[in-house]
Amino acid sequence: MMNMAVVSLIALAAAIVLGFVKKVNVGIVAIAMAYLIGIVYGIGAGKITGGFSSSMAMTMIGVMYLFAIVSGNGTLELLAKKITGLAGNRRYLLYVAVYAIGAILSGVGPGAIPTLAIVPVLAIPVALKAGINPILLSLIGQMGAQCVRMCPITPEAVVVAGLMTEQGLDGNTLPAMWSMWATELVMIACAFIYFKGWKFDKPLATAAGQGLEEKFSGRQILSLAGLGLMILCVVVFELNVGLISLVIGCGLILLGCADEKKVVRDLPWNTILLVLGVGVLMNIVKLSGGVDLLAESITRISSERTISPMVCGAAGVMSFFASGLGVVFPTLIPTVGTIAAGMPGVGPAELMASVVIGGTVAGFTPISTAGALILAGVSQFPEVEETYSQNKMFVQLFVFSIICMLIGVVMAALGVYRVICG
């Protein structure tokens, strides 16, 4: 019988291809394949359904529930009109503004993880109103959040610093932050080319000056206050973004800001099922050793010259299937001291930066929080379904994640991180 790890990886690729070609929900296909593999290899139903991420479901449903309320009563549309109206004909300024918002919200303390959920809520309606690709604008905002995730005051940096000091190494994360920043700037340039950021869906006349004279209604002011409260709770008080979004959304419903039946109906259930369904198959890949097989294949042929790009690539591959902060960092960072000790020309700070970058930049897949929230957010606007179909976005985000991982590997191979980390 064929090795289960190999079979699971083949099944993952087949589910994505079948979903795209046959235009069916990839999540349903993934669940079916996961169960068939379980039957053949004797994996119990409990372990199979264990791949259904309740935390991911809560995050997506909570954020999208609040998103549907604030969007459904016209609040986001009017806010987007005002923002794009202020930008006028200088729509490129929106890229800079959203990037700055992501970096500021992330860098003041909460880190990238909660900020990744906030950025699409703000970026997508602005992008659609301005005629900008909403995927691109969301990605740029999320890259802003990622570039400062190793700022010493963020939770991610604290975890990484602790993993380094446990090995008796310097826990300074600033070199990794500067390395991440350099990588993200290259990624932004590539994203701009990949998504054709110079092309707009609307002529300039329709994007300039609209909405500046319109006033927010009472319901819309309450909705804006709710959105601001969510951001405050996540950024300042570090509350769970999905749960607090549900609480605030419930309050807005009780205050009559939206029709609950319409809100629930408008949630992108098809997209939520896609993301969570693929997660079930991903769990089989992990249980079978598929992740280890890929990571080992990358790191097996390494030397002093190639170890940094190999480690970056291994972290990137693992990040396709697992959380960077929850799995990739705790798994690979504890090895950097030993590896560096055996390779005199390689520093532990460089290897740590390679792990952090690889485990971060590959996280735009539509089965990770960053990619999933972009996918779900755009799917809430049925008027752009033809231009931004679910399966097309799924493939675009997956391909772009691979491109990001390769950027990290190439920069590591060129010695960029070695120079920055000294």
Short mmCIF file of C-alpha atoms in Angstrom, two decimals:
data_model
loop_
_atom_site.label_atom_id
_atom_site.label_comp_id
_atom_site.label_asym_id
_atom_site.label_seq_id
_atom_site.Cartn_x
_atom_site.Cartn_y
_atom_site.Cartn_z
CA MET A 1 0.00 0.00 0.00
CA MET A 2 1.28 3.49 -0.90
CA ASN A 3 2.70 5.60 1.92
CA MET A 4 -0.12 7.55 3.59
CA ALA A 5 1.88 10.79 3.69
CA VAL A 6 2.33 10.69 -0.08
CA VAL A 7 -1.35 9.81 -0.63
CA SER A 8 -2.52 12.70 1.55
CA LEU A 9 -0.37 15.20 -0.33
CA ILE A 10 -1.68 13.90 -3.66
CA ALA A 11 -5.25 14.14 -2.33
CA LEU A 12 -4.67 17.75 -1.27
CA ALA A 13 -3.45 18.71 -4.74
CA ALA A 14 -6.31 16.76 -6.36
CA ALA A 15 -8.96 18.48 -4.21
CA ILE A 16 -7.72 21.93 -5.23
CA VAL A 17 -7.51 21.01 -8.93
CA LEU A 18 -10.94 19.30 -8.97
CA GLY A 19 -12.60 22.21 -7.20
CA PHE A 20 -11.14 24.72 -9.62
CA VAL A 21 -11.79 22.73 -12.80
CA LYS A 22 -15.26 21.42 -11.88
CA LYS A 23 -16.24 24.64 -10.08
CA VAL A 24 -17.34 22.83 -6.94
CA ASN A 25 -16.57 23.70 -3.32
CA VAL A 26 -13.00 22.58 -2.61
CA GLY A 27 -13.86 22.15 1.08
CA ILE A 28 -16.50 19.51 0.34
CA VAL A 29 -14.10 17.63 -1.94
CA ALA A 30 -11.38 17.86 0.73
CA ILE A 31 -13.64 16.44 3.45
CA ALA A 32 -14.68 13.58 1.16
CA MET A 33 -11.05 12.74 0.38
CA ALA A 34 -10.07 12.98 4.04
CA TYR A 35 -12.78 10.48 4.99
CA LEU A 36 -11.83 8.09 2.18
CA ILE A 37 -8.20 8.17 3.30
CA GLY A 38 -9.38 7.56 6.85
CA ILE A 39 -11.35 4.48 5.77
CA VAL A 40 -8.44 3.04 3.79
CA TYR A 41 -5.81 3.68 6.48
CA GLY A 42 -7.98 3.08 9.53
CA ILE A 43 -8.19 6.63 10.88
CA GLY A 44 -11.19 7.12 13.15
CA ALA A 45 -13.88 9.71 12.46
CA GLY A 46 -12.92 11.57 15.65
CA LYS A 47 -9.40 12.24 14.38
CA ILE A 48 -10.72 13.25 10.96
CA THR A 49 -13.20 15.78 12.34
CA GLY A 50 -10.47 16.99 14.69
CA GLY A 51 -9.15 18.90 11.71
CA PHE A 52 -12.27 21.08 11.70
CA SER A 53 -10.85 24.20 13.34
CA SER A 54 -13.33 25.66 15.81
CA SER A 55 -11.04 28.64 16.46
CA MET A 56 -10.83 29.43 12.75
CA ALA A 57 -14.62 29.02 12.46
CA MET A 58 -15.21 31.38 15.38
CA THR A 59 -12.82 33.98 13.97
CA MET A 60 -14.34 33.90 10.48
CA ILE A 61 -17.98 33.81 11.62
CA GLY A 62 -17.48 36.50 14.26
CA VAL A 63 -15.62 38.95 12.03
CA MET A 64 -17.87 38.31 9.04
CA TYR A 65 -21.00 38.68 11.22
CA LEU A 66 -19.90 42.15 12.31
CA PHE A 67 -18.75 42.87 8.76
CA ALA A 68 -22.21 41.91 7.41
CA ILE A 69 -23.95 44.26 9.87
CA VAL A 70 -21.72 47.25 9.20
CA SER A 71 -21.78 46.59 5.46
CA GLY A 72 -25.47 45.69 5.17
CA ASN A 73 -26.77 49.00 6.50
CA GLY A 74 -24.53 51.01 4.15
CA THR A 75 -22.01 52.13 6.78
CA LEU A 76 -18.93 50.69 5.10
CA GLU A 77 -20.06 51.84 1.69
CA LEU A 78 -20.42 55.44 2.86
CA LEU A 79 -17.14 55.25 4.82
CA ALA A 80 -15.43 53.90 1.71
CA LYS A 81 -16.93 56.74 -0.36
CA LYS A 82 -15.54 59.31 2.06
CA ILE A 83 -12.07 57.74 2.16
CA THR A 84 -11.83 57.38 -1.60
CA GLY A 85 -13.28 60.86 -2.01
CA LEU A 86 -10.49 62.29 0.16
CA ALA A 87 -7.92 60.43 -1.93
CA GLY A 88 -9.52 61.88 -5.06
CA ASN A 89 -7.60 61.03 -8.19
CA ARG A 90 -4.58 59.93 -6.12
CA ARG A 91 -5.82 56.40 -5.58
CA TYR A 92 -2.28 55.09 -5.10
CA LEU A 93 -2.34 56.86 -1.72
CA LEU A 94 -4.83 54.23 -0.56
CA TYR A 95 -2.12 51.57 -0.81
CA VAL A 96 0.12 53.63 1.45
CA ALA A 97 -2.68 54.43 3.90
CA VAL A 98 -3.81 50.81 4.31
CA TYR A 99 -0.20 49.62 4.70
CA ALA A 100 0.36 52.24 7.42
CA ILE A 101 -2.86 51.25 9.21
CA GLY A 102 -1.78 47.60 9.27
CA ALA A 103 1.69 48.44 10.57
CA ILE A 104 0.44 50.82 13.27
CA LEU A 105 -2.30 48.53 14.57
CA SER A 106 0.10 45.58 14.70
CA GLY A 107 3.14 47.39 16.03
CA VAL A 108 1.50 49.11 19.02
CA GLY A 109 1.23 45.81 20.84
CA PRO A 110 -1.23 43.13 19.67
CA GLY A 111 0.92 41.88 16.81
CA ALA A 112 -0.03 40.57 13.40
CA ILE A 113 -2.57 37.87 14.25
CA PRO A 114 -5.55 40.05 15.35
CA THR A 115 -4.60 42.82 12.92
CA LEU A 116 -4.77 40.42 9.98
CA ALA A 117 -8.49 40.05 10.75
CA ILE A 118 -9.12 43.80 11.04
CA VAL A 119 -7.42 44.96 7.83
CA PRO A 120 -9.74 43.25 5.27
CA VAL A 121 -12.83 44.70 6.99
CA LEU A 122 -11.49 48.17 6.27
CA ALA A 123 -9.66 47.54 3.00
CA ILE A 124 -12.19 45.54 0.95
CA PRO A 125 -15.05 48.09 0.77
CA VAL A 126 -12.56 50.92 0.17
CA ALA A 127 -10.95 48.93 -2.66
CA LEU A 128 -14.26 48.09 -4.33
CA LYS A 129 -15.45 51.70 -4.13
CA ALA A 130 -12.16 53.01 -5.55
CA GLY A 131 -11.97 50.39 -8.29
CA ILE A 132 -8.85 48.79 -6.76
CA ASN A 133 -8.31 45.03 -6.56
CA PRO A 134 -9.62 44.21 -3.04
CA ILE A 135 -7.29 41.23 -2.69
CA LEU A 136 -4.25 43.39 -3.41
CA LEU A 137 -5.25 46.20 -1.04
CA SER A 138 -6.00 43.70 1.75
CA LEU A 139 -2.68 41.92 1.21
CA ILE A 140 -0.76 45.19 1.37
CA GLY A 141 -2.47 46.07 4.66
CA GLN A 142 -1.73 42.63 6.05
CA MET A 143 1.89 42.91 4.95
CA GLY A 144 2.07 46.12 6.94
CA ALA A 145 0.88 44.13 9.95
CA GLN A 146 3.39 41.33 9.33
CA CYS A 147 6.43 43.54 8.83
CA VAL A 148 6.39 44.67 12.48
CA ARG A 149 5.33 41.40 14.10
CA MET A 150 8.87 40.99 15.52
CA CYS A 151 8.71 44.39 17.21
CA PRO A 152 9.86 43.54 20.78
CA ILE A 153 6.53 44.50 22.39
CA THR A 154 4.33 42.14 20.32
CA PRO A 155 3.25 38.72 21.66
CA GLU A 156 4.88 36.98 18.67
CA ALA A 157 8.24 38.61 19.43
CA VAL A 158 7.98 37.65 23.09
CA VAL A 159 7.42 34.00 22.13
CA VAL A 160 10.33 33.97 19.67
CA ALA A 161 12.65 35.74 22.14
CA GLY A 162 11.76 33.13 24.77
CA LEU A 163 12.52 30.27 22.37
CA MET A 164 15.93 31.82 21.68
CA THR A 165 16.88 32.54 25.31
CA GLU A 166 15.95 28.97 26.29
CA GLN A 167 18.91 27.90 24.14
CA GLY A 168 21.20 30.40 25.83
CA LEU A 169 21.09 32.70 22.79
CA ASP A 170 20.43 36.41 22.38
CA GLY A 171 16.66 36.99 22.31
CA ASN A 172 16.83 40.25 20.36
CA THR A 173 14.14 40.12 17.64
CA LEU A 174 14.92 43.44 15.96
CA PRO A 175 17.24 41.88 13.30
CA ALA A 176 14.38 39.55 12.36
CA MET A 177 12.02 42.54 12.17
CA TRP A 178 14.32 44.45 9.78
CA SER A 179 14.77 41.28 7.71
CA MET A 180 10.99 40.85 7.60
CA TRP A 181 10.52 44.46 6.57
CA ALA A 182 12.96 44.09 3.67
CA THR A 183 11.19 40.89 2.55
CA GLU A 184 7.73 42.44 2.75
CA LEU A 185 8.78 45.39 0.57
CA VAL A 186 9.86 42.96 -2.16
CA MET A 187 6.59 41.05 -1.66
CA ILE A 188 4.56 44.25 -2.09
CA ALA A 189 6.31 44.95 -5.38
CA CYS A 190 5.62 41.40 -6.57
CA ALA A 191 1.99 41.60 -5.39
CA PHE A 192 1.55 44.84 -7.32
CA ILE A 193 2.79 43.10 -10.47
CA TYR A 194 0.94 39.80 -9.86
CA PHE A 195 -2.42 41.50 -9.23
CA LYS A 196 -1.83 44.30 -11.78
CA GLY A 197 -2.18 47.06 -9.21
CA TRP A 198 -1.91 49.79 -11.84
CA LYS A 199 -5.24 48.69 -13.35
CA PHE A 200 -8.47 50.09 -11.91
CA ASP A 201 -12.01 48.79 -12.35
CA LYS A 202 -13.52 52.28 -12.50
CA PRO A 203 -12.59 55.52 -14.26
CA LEU A 204 -11.16 58.24 -12.03
CA ALA A 205 -14.30 60.37 -12.24
CA THR A 206 -16.39 57.81 -10.35
CA ALA A 207 -13.83 57.46 -7.59
CA ALA A 208 -13.13 61.11 -6.82
CA GLY A 209 -15.11 63.37 -4.53
CA GLN A 210 -18.01 61.01 -3.86
CA GLY A 211 -19.68 60.83 -0.49
CA LEU A 212 -17.98 63.82 1.15
CA GLU A 213 -21.29 65.66 1.64
CA GLU A 214 -23.34 62.63 2.73
CA LYS A 215 -24.08 62.25 6.43
CA PHE A 216 -24.05 59.06 8.48
CA SER A 217 -27.44 58.04 9.85
CA GLY A 218 -27.98 57.17 13.51
CA ARG A 219 -27.71 53.41 12.78
CA GLN A 220 -24.53 53.99 10.81
CA ILE A 221 -22.95 56.05 13.58
CA LEU A 222 -23.69 53.22 16.03
CA SER A 223 -22.20 50.74 13.55
CA LEU A 224 -19.03 52.83 13.20
CA ALA A 225 -18.80 53.02 16.99
CA GLY A 226 -19.13 49.22 17.14
CA LEU A 227 -16.36 48.78 14.58
CA GLY A 228 -14.13 51.18 16.46
CA LEU A 229 -14.89 49.38 19.74
CA MET A 230 -13.90 46.06 18.16
CA ILE A 231 -10.56 47.49 17.04
CA LEU A 232 -10.00 49.01 20.50
CA CYS A 233 -10.79 45.74 22.28
CA VAL A 234 -8.45 43.76 20.03
CA VAL A 235 -5.56 46.24 19.90
CA VAL A 236 -5.58 47.57 23.48
CA PHE A 237 -7.19 44.82 25.55
CA GLU A 238 -6.04 41.86 23.39
CA LEU A 239 -9.47 40.23 23.34
CA ASN A 240 -10.30 37.41 20.89
CA VAL A 241 -11.26 39.10 17.63
CA GLY A 242 -13.93 36.54 16.68
CA LEU A 243 -15.69 36.45 20.05
CA ILE A 244 -15.66 40.21 20.62
CA SER A 245 -16.98 40.73 17.08
CA LEU A 246 -19.93 38.46 17.88
CA VAL A 247 -20.61 40.32 21.13
CA ILE A 248 -20.53 43.74 19.45
CA GLY A 249 -22.53 42.44 16.49
CA CYS A 250 -25.19 41.09 18.85
CA GLY A 251 -25.38 44.50 20.55
CA LEU A 252 -25.81 46.27 17.21
CA ILE A 253 -28.60 43.87 16.24
CA LEU A 254 -30.39 44.51 19.54
CA LEU A 255 -30.07 48.26 18.89
CA GLY A 256 -31.81 47.79 15.54
CA CYS A 257 -28.81 48.52 13.33
CA ALA A 258 -29.54 45.63 10.95
CA ASP A 259 -31.94 42.78 10.18
CA GLU A 260 -30.46 39.68 11.82
CA LYS A 261 -32.07 37.25 9.34
CA LYS A 262 -30.49 39.10 6.43
CA VAL A 263 -27.14 39.31 8.22
CA VAL A 264 -27.02 35.55 8.85
CA ARG A 265 -28.18 34.84 5.30
CA ASP A 266 -25.48 37.12 3.87
CA LEU A 267 -22.60 35.39 5.68
CA PRO A 268 -20.29 33.71 3.12
CA TRP A 269 -21.12 30.17 4.27
CA ASN A 270 -19.78 28.66 1.06
CA THR A 271 -16.38 30.22 1.68
CA ILE A 272 -16.39 29.32 5.37
CA LEU A 273 -17.11 25.70 4.45
CA LEU A 274 -14.32 25.78 1.86
CA VAL A 275 -11.70 26.97 4.35
CA LEU A 276 -12.76 24.66 7.18
CA GLY A 277 -13.19 21.68 4.84
CA VAL A 278 -9.68 21.99 3.45
CA GLY A 279 -8.49 22.20 7.06
CA VAL A 280 -9.92 18.71 7.66
CA LEU A 281 -7.76 17.30 4.83
CA MET A 282 -4.78 19.33 6.06
CA ASN A 283 -5.14 17.59 9.40
CA ILE A 284 -4.81 14.22 7.62
CA VAL A 285 -1.67 15.52 5.90
CA LYS A 286 -0.22 16.39 9.30
CA LEU A 287 -1.30 13.15 10.97
CA SER A 288 0.21 11.10 8.14
CA GLY A 289 3.56 12.87 8.34
CA GLY A 290 3.07 14.73 5.07
CA VAL A 291 4.31 18.02 6.55
CA ASP A 292 7.41 16.32 7.98
CA LEU A 293 8.01 14.61 4.64
CA LEU A 294 8.03 17.94 2.82
CA ALA A 295 10.14 19.71 5.43
CA GLU A 296 12.68 16.87 5.61
CA SER A 297 12.93 16.77 1.83
CA ILE A 298 13.90 20.44 1.82
CA THR A 299 16.39 20.33 4.72
CA ARG A 300 18.00 16.99 3.83
CA ILE A 301 20.37 18.51 1.27
CA SER A 302 21.79 21.48 3.15
CA SER A 303 25.21 22.96 3.77
CA GLU A 304 26.60 26.08 5.40
CA ARG A 305 25.82 27.96 2.19
CA THR A 306 22.32 26.60 1.73
CA ILE A 307 21.04 26.06 5.28
CA SER A 308 19.40 29.51 5.62
CA PRO A 309 17.29 29.23 2.44
CA MET A 310 16.54 25.59 3.27
CA VAL A 311 15.29 26.51 6.75
CA CYS A 312 13.24 29.38 5.29
CA GLY A 313 11.73 27.00 2.71
CA ALA A 314 10.96 24.35 5.33
CA ALA A 315 9.25 26.95 7.55
CA GLY A 316 7.27 28.17 4.55
CA VAL A 317 6.10 24.68 3.60
CA MET A 318 5.07 23.96 7.20
CA SER A 319 3.24 27.29 7.31
CA PHE A 320 1.02 26.16 4.43
CA PHE A 321 -0.40 23.52 6.77
CA ALA A 322 0.03 24.90 10.28
CA SER A 323 0.16 28.09 12.33
CA GLY A 324 3.47 29.95 12.18
CA LEU A 325 3.31 31.08 15.81
CA GLY A 326 1.65 27.93 17.14
CA VAL A 327 3.58 25.24 15.23
CA VAL A 328 6.36 26.45 12.92
CA PHE A 329 8.22 28.72 15.36
CA PRO A 330 8.13 26.31 18.35
CA THR A 331 9.21 23.44 16.07
CA LEU A 332 12.09 25.02 14.14
CA ILE A 333 13.48 27.85 16.30
CA PRO A 334 14.68 25.46 19.05
CA THR A 335 16.96 23.87 16.41
CA VAL A 336 18.79 27.04 15.35
CA GLY A 337 21.32 26.94 18.19
CA THR A 338 22.40 23.40 17.39
CA ILE A 339 22.53 24.04 13.65
CA ALA A 340 24.56 27.25 14.09
CA ALA A 341 26.96 25.50 16.44
CA GLY A 342 27.71 22.90 13.77
CA MET A 343 28.16 25.51 11.03
CA PRO A 344 30.62 28.23 12.15
CA GLY A 345 29.75 30.57 9.28
CA VAL A 346 26.05 30.63 10.16
CA GLY A 347 24.63 32.74 13.00
CA PRO A 348 21.59 31.77 15.07
CA ALA A 349 20.01 35.21 14.48
CA GLU A 350 20.10 34.63 10.73
CA LEU A 351 18.50 31.20 11.09
CA MET A 352 15.88 32.58 13.47
CA ALA A 353 15.03 35.31 10.95
CA SER A 354 14.77 32.70 8.18
CA VAL A 355 12.34 30.64 10.27
CA VAL A 356 10.20 33.66 11.20
CA ILE A 357 10.09 34.95 7.63
CA GLY A 358 9.36 31.57 6.06
CA GLY A 359 6.69 30.84 8.66
CA THR A 360 5.06 34.24 8.11
CA VAL A 361 5.16 35.15 4.44
CA ALA A 362 3.65 31.85 3.26
CA GLY A 363 0.59 32.52 5.43
CA PHE A 364 -1.60 34.12 2.77
CA THR A 365 -3.04 30.79 1.68
CA PRO A 366 -6.86 30.76 1.75
CA ILE A 367 -6.75 28.12 4.50
CA SER A 368 -4.86 30.42 6.87
CA THR A 369 -6.45 33.27 8.81
CA ALA A 370 -5.02 36.01 6.57
CA GLY A 371 -6.08 34.50 3.27
CA ALA A 372 -9.36 33.10 4.56
CA LEU A 373 -10.60 36.48 5.78
CA ILE A 374 -9.77 38.10 2.44
CA LEU A 375 -11.58 35.30 0.60
CA ALA A 376 -14.63 35.54 2.87
CA GLY A 377 -14.65 39.34 2.86
CA VAL A 378 -14.69 39.70 -0.92
CA SER A 379 -17.30 36.91 -1.17
CA GLN A 380 -19.70 39.08 0.83
CA PHE A 381 -20.08 41.36 -2.19
CA PRO A 382 -22.13 39.37 -4.75
CA GLU A 383 -21.92 42.19 -7.30
CA VAL A 384 -18.24 41.35 -7.92
CA GLU A 385 -18.66 37.57 -7.97
CA GLU A 386 -17.87 37.31 -11.68
CA THR A 387 -14.66 39.29 -11.39
CA TYR A 388 -13.58 37.74 -8.09
CA SER A 389 -14.97 34.21 -8.08
CA GLN A 390 -14.33 32.08 -5.02
CA ASN A 391 -12.29 29.40 -6.80
CA LYS A 392 -10.26 31.96 -8.73
CA MET A 393 -9.38 33.83 -5.52
CA PHE A 394 -8.54 30.52 -3.81
CA VAL A 395 -5.97 29.67 -6.49
CA GLN A 396 -4.60 33.24 -6.68
CA LEU A 397 -3.97 33.37 -2.95
CA PHE A 398 -2.37 29.92 -2.94
CA VAL A 399 -0.07 30.82 -5.83
CA PHE A 400 0.85 34.15 -4.27
CA SER A 401 1.72 32.40 -1.00
CA ILE A 402 4.14 30.17 -2.90
CA ILE A 403 5.65 33.25 -4.57
CA CYS A 404 6.12 34.87 -1.13
CA MET A 405 7.84 31.76 0.20
CA LEU A 406 10.18 31.72 -2.80
CA ILE A 407 11.00 35.40 -2.25
CA GLY A 408 12.10 34.57 1.30
CA VAL A 409 14.17 31.60 0.09
CA VAL A 410 15.91 33.66 -2.61
CA MET A 411 16.69 36.52 -0.22
CA ALA A 412 18.09 34.03 2.29
CA ALA A 413 20.19 32.43 -0.46
CA LEU A 414 21.54 35.83 -1.51
CA GLY A 415 22.70 36.44 2.08
CA VAL A 416 20.35 39.36 2.74
CA TYR A 417 19.38 38.08 6.19
CA ARG A 418 23.00 37.29 7.01
CA VAL A 419 23.95 40.91 6.29
CA ILE A 420 21.00 42.39 8.23
CA CYS A 421 21.46 40.08 11.23
CA GLY A 422 25.17 40.74 11.29
#
